[in-house]
XYZ file of C-alpha atoms in Angstrom:
340
model
C 0.396 -0.130 0.202
C 3.091 2.198 -0.509
C 3.377 5.484 -1.839
C 5.130 6.019 -4.198
C 13.112 -1.337 -24.554
C 10.985 -2.335 -26.564
C 8.242 -2.377 -25.930
C 5.352 -5.434 -27.055
C 5.439 -3.862 -30.614
C 6.788 -1.612 -32.693
C 3.771 -0.632 -33.103
C 3.507 0.516 -29.667
C 5.658 2.444 -30.215
C 4.538 4.807 -31.965
C 2.008 4.294 -29.200
C 4.520 5.825 -26.959
C 5.249 8.122 -28.408
C 1.486 9.460 -28.018
C 1.496 9.680 -24.163
C -0.093 13.576 -23.943
C -2.921 12.422 -26.432
C -3.942 10.825 -23.093
C -7.470 8.759 -24.463
C -6.308 7.313 -28.117
C -2.386 6.727 -26.121
C -5.038 3.971 -24.099
C -6.976 2.886 -26.620
C -4.275 1.560 -28.683
C -2.847 0.248 -25.890
C -5.287 -1.155 -24.976
C -6.804 -3.086 -28.604
C -2.614 -4.233 -28.400
C -3.635 -7.055 -25.772
C -5.621 -9.208 -27.364
C -3.747 -8.783 -31.343
C -0.572 -9.601 -28.418
C -2.372 -11.944 -26.644
C -2.916 -13.797 -30.386
C 0.606 -13.742 -31.418
C 1.792 -15.571 -27.847
C -0.899 -18.024 -26.568
C 1.145 -21.111 -27.235
C 4.780 -18.926 -25.714
C 5.204 -19.893 -22.498
C 7.956 -22.530 -20.898
C 8.343 -23.845 -18.176
C 9.892 -26.618 -15.809
C 11.902 -23.711 -14.071
C 14.322 -23.671 -11.260
C 15.974 -20.510 -10.859
C 14.295 -18.086 -8.236
C 12.857 -14.565 -9.870
C 14.404 -11.452 -8.921
C 13.725 -9.887 -5.642
C 10.942 -13.211 -4.878
C 12.415 -14.330 -2.283
C 14.091 -12.199 0.406
C 18.001 -11.932 0.428
C 18.080 -13.258 3.915
C 17.040 -16.569 2.230
C 17.575 -16.735 -1.397
C 20.895 -18.924 -0.647
C 19.125 -21.176 1.542
C 16.148 -21.651 -0.523
C 17.753 -22.133 -3.586
C 20.057 -24.762 -1.749
C 17.628 -26.570 -0.328
C 14.566 -26.356 -3.116
C 17.024 -29.035 -4.844
C 16.940 -31.337 -2.004
C 14.760 -34.770 -3.369
C 12.652 -34.537 -7.171
C 9.451 -33.362 -5.764
C 10.390 -30.331 -4.685
C 12.210 -26.628 -5.571
C 13.626 -23.883 -4.581
C 10.211 -22.040 -6.005
C 8.252 -24.384 -4.543
C 10.112 -24.512 -1.460
C 9.179 -20.743 -1.896
C 5.859 -20.695 -2.565
C 5.434 -22.708 0.186
C 6.989 -20.736 3.487
C 5.094 -17.168 1.778
C 2.065 -19.458 2.176
C 2.933 -20.182 5.025
C 4.422 -17.455 6.895
C 4.932 -14.435 4.754
C 9.036 -14.880 4.995
C 8.136 -13.990 8.355
C 10.799 -16.422 10.888
C 8.319 -14.529 14.066
C 5.115 -15.970 13.013
C 3.317 -17.828 15.121
C -0.610 -19.583 14.322
C -3.160 -19.497 16.978
C -2.412 -23.939 17.004
C 0.474 -23.186 17.377
C 2.893 -22.935 15.003
C 5.881 -21.827 14.551
C 8.750 -19.696 12.886
C 8.767 -19.007 8.806
C 7.945 -22.545 7.661
C 5.292 -22.774 10.991
C 5.870 -26.666 12.766
C 3.730 -27.492 15.468
C 6.150 -28.328 17.976
C 5.123 -32.163 17.601
C 6.319 -31.834 14.134
C 8.885 -30.066 14.606
C 10.407 -32.202 17.189
C 10.198 -35.672 15.183
C 11.454 -33.965 11.995
C 13.356 -30.411 12.635
C 17.355 -30.628 11.637
C 20.336 -28.632 12.505
C 20.583 -27.121 9.491
C 23.405 -24.839 9.777
C 25.149 -27.491 11.650
C 25.330 -25.386 15.157
C 24.327 -28.134 17.629
C 20.392 -26.744 18.583
C 17.526 -27.333 16.321
C 15.701 -24.133 16.841
C 12.343 -23.562 14.789
C 13.239 -19.830 15.664
C 15.908 -19.545 13.668
C 15.591 -20.603 9.348
C 19.527 -21.041 9.401
C 17.362 -24.522 10.853
C 13.613 -24.422 9.830
C 13.960 -23.991 5.817
C 15.737 -27.266 5.507
C 14.222 -28.342 7.489
C 10.641 -27.939 5.369
C 12.422 -29.009 2.745
C 13.566 -32.514 4.464
C 10.197 -32.801 5.628
C 9.265 -32.578 2.468
C 11.222 -34.945 0.460
C 10.417 -37.630 3.438
C 6.890 -37.316 2.901
C 7.370 -37.687 -0.981
C 9.915 -41.095 -0.584
C 6.067 -42.093 2.335
C 4.170 -41.479 -1.780
C 6.950 -42.671 -4.312
C 5.459 -45.380 -5.460
C 2.122 -44.001 -5.778
C 1.111 -42.781 -9.600
C 1.649 -39.958 -10.620
C 2.804 -36.732 -9.942
C 4.961 -36.843 -7.715
C 5.046 -32.981 -6.658
C 1.407 -33.143 -6.090
C 1.173 -36.373 -4.142
C 4.089 -34.993 -1.909
C 1.824 -32.035 -0.791
C -1.145 -33.983 -0.614
C 0.987 -35.811 1.766
C 1.053 -32.852 3.351
C -2.208 -31.783 3.883
C -3.912 -35.161 4.300
C -1.173 -37.087 5.716
C 0.886 -40.090 3.611
C -2.001 -42.446 3.876
C -4.836 -40.808 2.276
C -2.721 -41.267 -0.649
C -1.573 -44.395 -0.609
C -5.084 -45.372 0.425
C -6.506 -43.621 -3.118
C -3.688 -43.746 -4.965
C -2.732 -40.239 -5.475
C -4.564 -36.607 -4.162
C -7.524 -38.333 -2.018
C -10.867 -36.357 -3.100
C -10.725 -33.872 -0.488
C -11.678 -31.090 -1.924
C -9.322 -29.041 1.271
C -6.626 -31.242 0.474
C -7.159 -30.782 -3.132
C -7.347 -26.350 -2.511
C -4.068 -26.761 -1.051
C -2.123 -28.712 -4.289
C -3.425 -25.825 -6.210
C -2.754 -23.521 -4.383
C 0.933 -23.867 -3.569
C 1.768 -25.438 -7.003
C 0.273 -22.217 -8.531
C 1.762 -20.043 -6.484
C 5.106 -22.256 -7.478
C 5.144 -20.334 -10.499
C 4.379 -17.422 -9.209
C 8.170 -18.350 -7.671
C 10.220 -19.414 -10.740
C 12.136 -17.485 -12.800
C 10.003 -18.135 -16.390
C 12.162 -19.990 -18.910
C 9.807 -18.804 -21.887
C 7.563 -15.351 -22.868
C 4.615 -15.843 -19.903
C 1.166 -15.458 -21.309
C -0.656 -12.541 -21.617
C -4.162 -12.093 -19.244
C -6.878 -12.073 -20.892
C -8.278 -9.123 -18.120
C -6.154 -6.538 -19.180
C -7.489 -4.262 -20.920
C -10.335 -3.808 -18.479
C -8.244 -3.993 -16.012
C -6.684 -0.230 -18.553
C -9.890 0.741 -18.762
C -10.902 1.187 -15.499
C -7.073 2.636 -14.302
C -7.908 5.558 -17.890
C -10.690 6.582 -16.139
C -9.466 7.629 -13.063
C -6.935 9.660 -14.457
C -6.852 12.974 -12.745
C -8.124 11.375 -9.536
C -6.712 12.502 -6.584
C -4.141 10.461 -4.368
C -5.369 9.033 -0.592
C -2.822 7.017 0.902
C -5.003 3.688 1.925
C -7.766 5.022 -0.426
C -10.040 2.133 -2.171
C -11.721 4.331 -4.343
C -15.169 3.527 -1.961
C -17.937 6.582 -1.989
C -16.263 7.625 1.539
C -12.709 7.720 -0.354
C -14.003 10.179 -2.301
C -13.436 7.797 -4.757
C -9.948 8.494 -4.592
C -7.343 5.867 -4.306
C -3.456 5.350 -3.212
C -0.909 2.692 -5.537
C -2.630 -0.608 -4.350
C -5.595 0.839 -4.101
C -5.935 0.586 -7.974
C -4.291 -1.438 -8.850
C -6.132 -3.843 -6.593
C -9.862 -2.360 -7.972
C -8.990 -2.086 -11.864
C -8.596 -5.983 -11.606
C -11.658 -6.740 -9.222
C -13.422 -4.479 -11.980
C -12.789 -7.535 -14.838
C -12.928 -10.130 -11.979
C -10.292 -10.830 -9.675
C -9.706 -9.766 -6.263
C -6.095 -9.079 -5.797
C -4.751 -8.460 -2.275
C -4.433 -4.609 -0.610
C -0.901 -4.141 -0.457
C 0.751 -4.225 -2.996
C 4.362 -6.821 -1.497
C 1.816 -8.716 -2.134
C -0.067 -8.635 -4.977
C 4.291 -9.602 -6.833
C 3.108 -12.312 -6.147
C -0.150 -13.018 -8.520
C 0.948 -14.282 -11.827
C 4.484 -14.740 -13.275
C 6.820 -11.955 -13.751
C 8.285 -10.695 -17.421
C 11.278 -9.841 -18.137
C 11.357 -5.901 -18.950
C 11.523 -6.081 -22.251
C 8.700 -8.790 -22.035
C 6.219 -6.791 -21.230
C 2.522 -5.851 -21.454
C -0.259 -3.720 -20.952
C -2.585 -5.089 -18.046
C 0.836 -6.577 -16.073
C 1.895 -4.305 -12.851
C 4.856 -2.608 -12.210
C 7.456 -2.501 -8.903
C 9.389 -0.791 -7.098
C 11.308 -0.846 -4.512
C 14.394 0.924 -2.138
C 15.939 -2.619 -2.106
C 15.692 -4.129 -5.132
C 16.759 -8.114 -3.745
C 13.614 -8.077 -1.358
C 10.025 -8.019 -2.618
C 9.050 -8.261 0.787
C 10.065 -4.352 0.387
C 8.571 -3.286 -2.716
C 6.959 -0.299 -2.165
C 5.151 0.602 -5.125
C 2.572 -0.813 -7.627
C 1.011 0.575 -11.201
C -0.306 -0.501 -13.582
C 1.784 -0.539 -17.456
C 0.055 0.807 -20.614
C 2.524 -0.279 -22.884
C 6.115 2.663 -24.527
C 7.746 2.702 -21.197
C 4.714 4.140 -19.083
C 2.476 3.226 -16.742
C -0.917 4.913 -14.520
C -0.719 5.216 -11.036
C -0.919 6.652 -8.260
C 2.433 8.185 -6.861
C 2.039 10.433 -2.973
C 0.193 12.092 -1.937
C -0.525 15.918 -3.579
C -0.551 13.704 -6.695
C -3.617 12.640 -9.113
C -3.240 9.513 -11.029
C -1.435 9.709 -14.347
C 0.901 7.869 -16.854
C 4.328 7.736 -15.625
C 8.183 7.044 -16.842
C 8.579 3.100 -15.663
C 12.576 3.351 -16.138
C 13.185 4.620 -13.038
C 16.226 3.661 -10.581
C 13.676 1.688 -8.018
C 12.105 -0.367 -10.268
C 12.074 -3.641 -9.024
C 10.132 -6.070 -11.521
C 6.792 -6.893 -13.050
C 4.050 -10.027 -12.425
C 1.241 -10.851 -14.985
C -1.604 -10.825 -12.683
C -3.606 -14.366 -13.321
C -6.859 -15.333 -12.108
C -5.568 -18.909 -10.402
C -1.927 -16.446 -8.985
C -4.687 -13.951 -7.741
C -6.801 -16.835 -5.630
C -4.006 -18.602 -4.664
C -2.260 -15.541 -2.247
C -3.278 -16.297 0.867
C -5.709 -13.820 2.905
C -3.057 -12.803 5.626
C 0.340 -12.768 5.637
């Protein structure tokens, strides 16, 4: 909720030069979303093991990258998705059910599955140097229990994490429990937001509508904490605007910018499409430190609600604090926890 090159196609360079034209500029870009969507529909790669830039706080990135390759059933992006889902990378997190630390182990599970990850002679659930390796180790133990079960080893492991290995063995795969099936889908979807893409990312079907919504708000005065409600006088802050823009096309995003970053995969700067969310931070190694977000419209520009005293407007994105971008997907948004 913080304050504040190559375009998709050559035609958009021309559109970019017409920023001052306002409406015509945006309409060209909105049409461009669908032109590009048709051209890129089959351009996605998969199977990435590397982490997306800054998706994991720098303090934990080496740990997650190392231990995320402990066994074939997991990878660094999947491990990161679990840690984010469990605690939002908060090593001091404690749930009402007494789950503790960055990996949210309950005491009984920690007693039997916690390991001394840093080799200092103790097993400390509150120390990420122990808890992150323990989470990976526990995943791999579960995977070994269900290794002979048909189907996807990772999904079976996640199902065992949620419902127990016996249920996975009994049903010959992910059991028919809605909670377990939702958990498996959530983590495998979130995995995509923590993985560095290995090819072009599918364009969002809702992008044009989100841009159109934001364009209608141009000139609206900024309000810190504003969601655009009547009580707010129709005013927004940065993440309030992006949330409302995507909500207008049926996609519910979290309220704050650093969680919105996890609503889908992350295109490179030269792969941005209109509708992508673009993020800014004073710490380019940590997505949890993101403080500003806007909606990319092409030509190196975004629509954003910049800061107190300013209005919603077009701003350039190529600034020293540019962090990265997210291509919002419905499943990605739905997978995000309500609180992290």
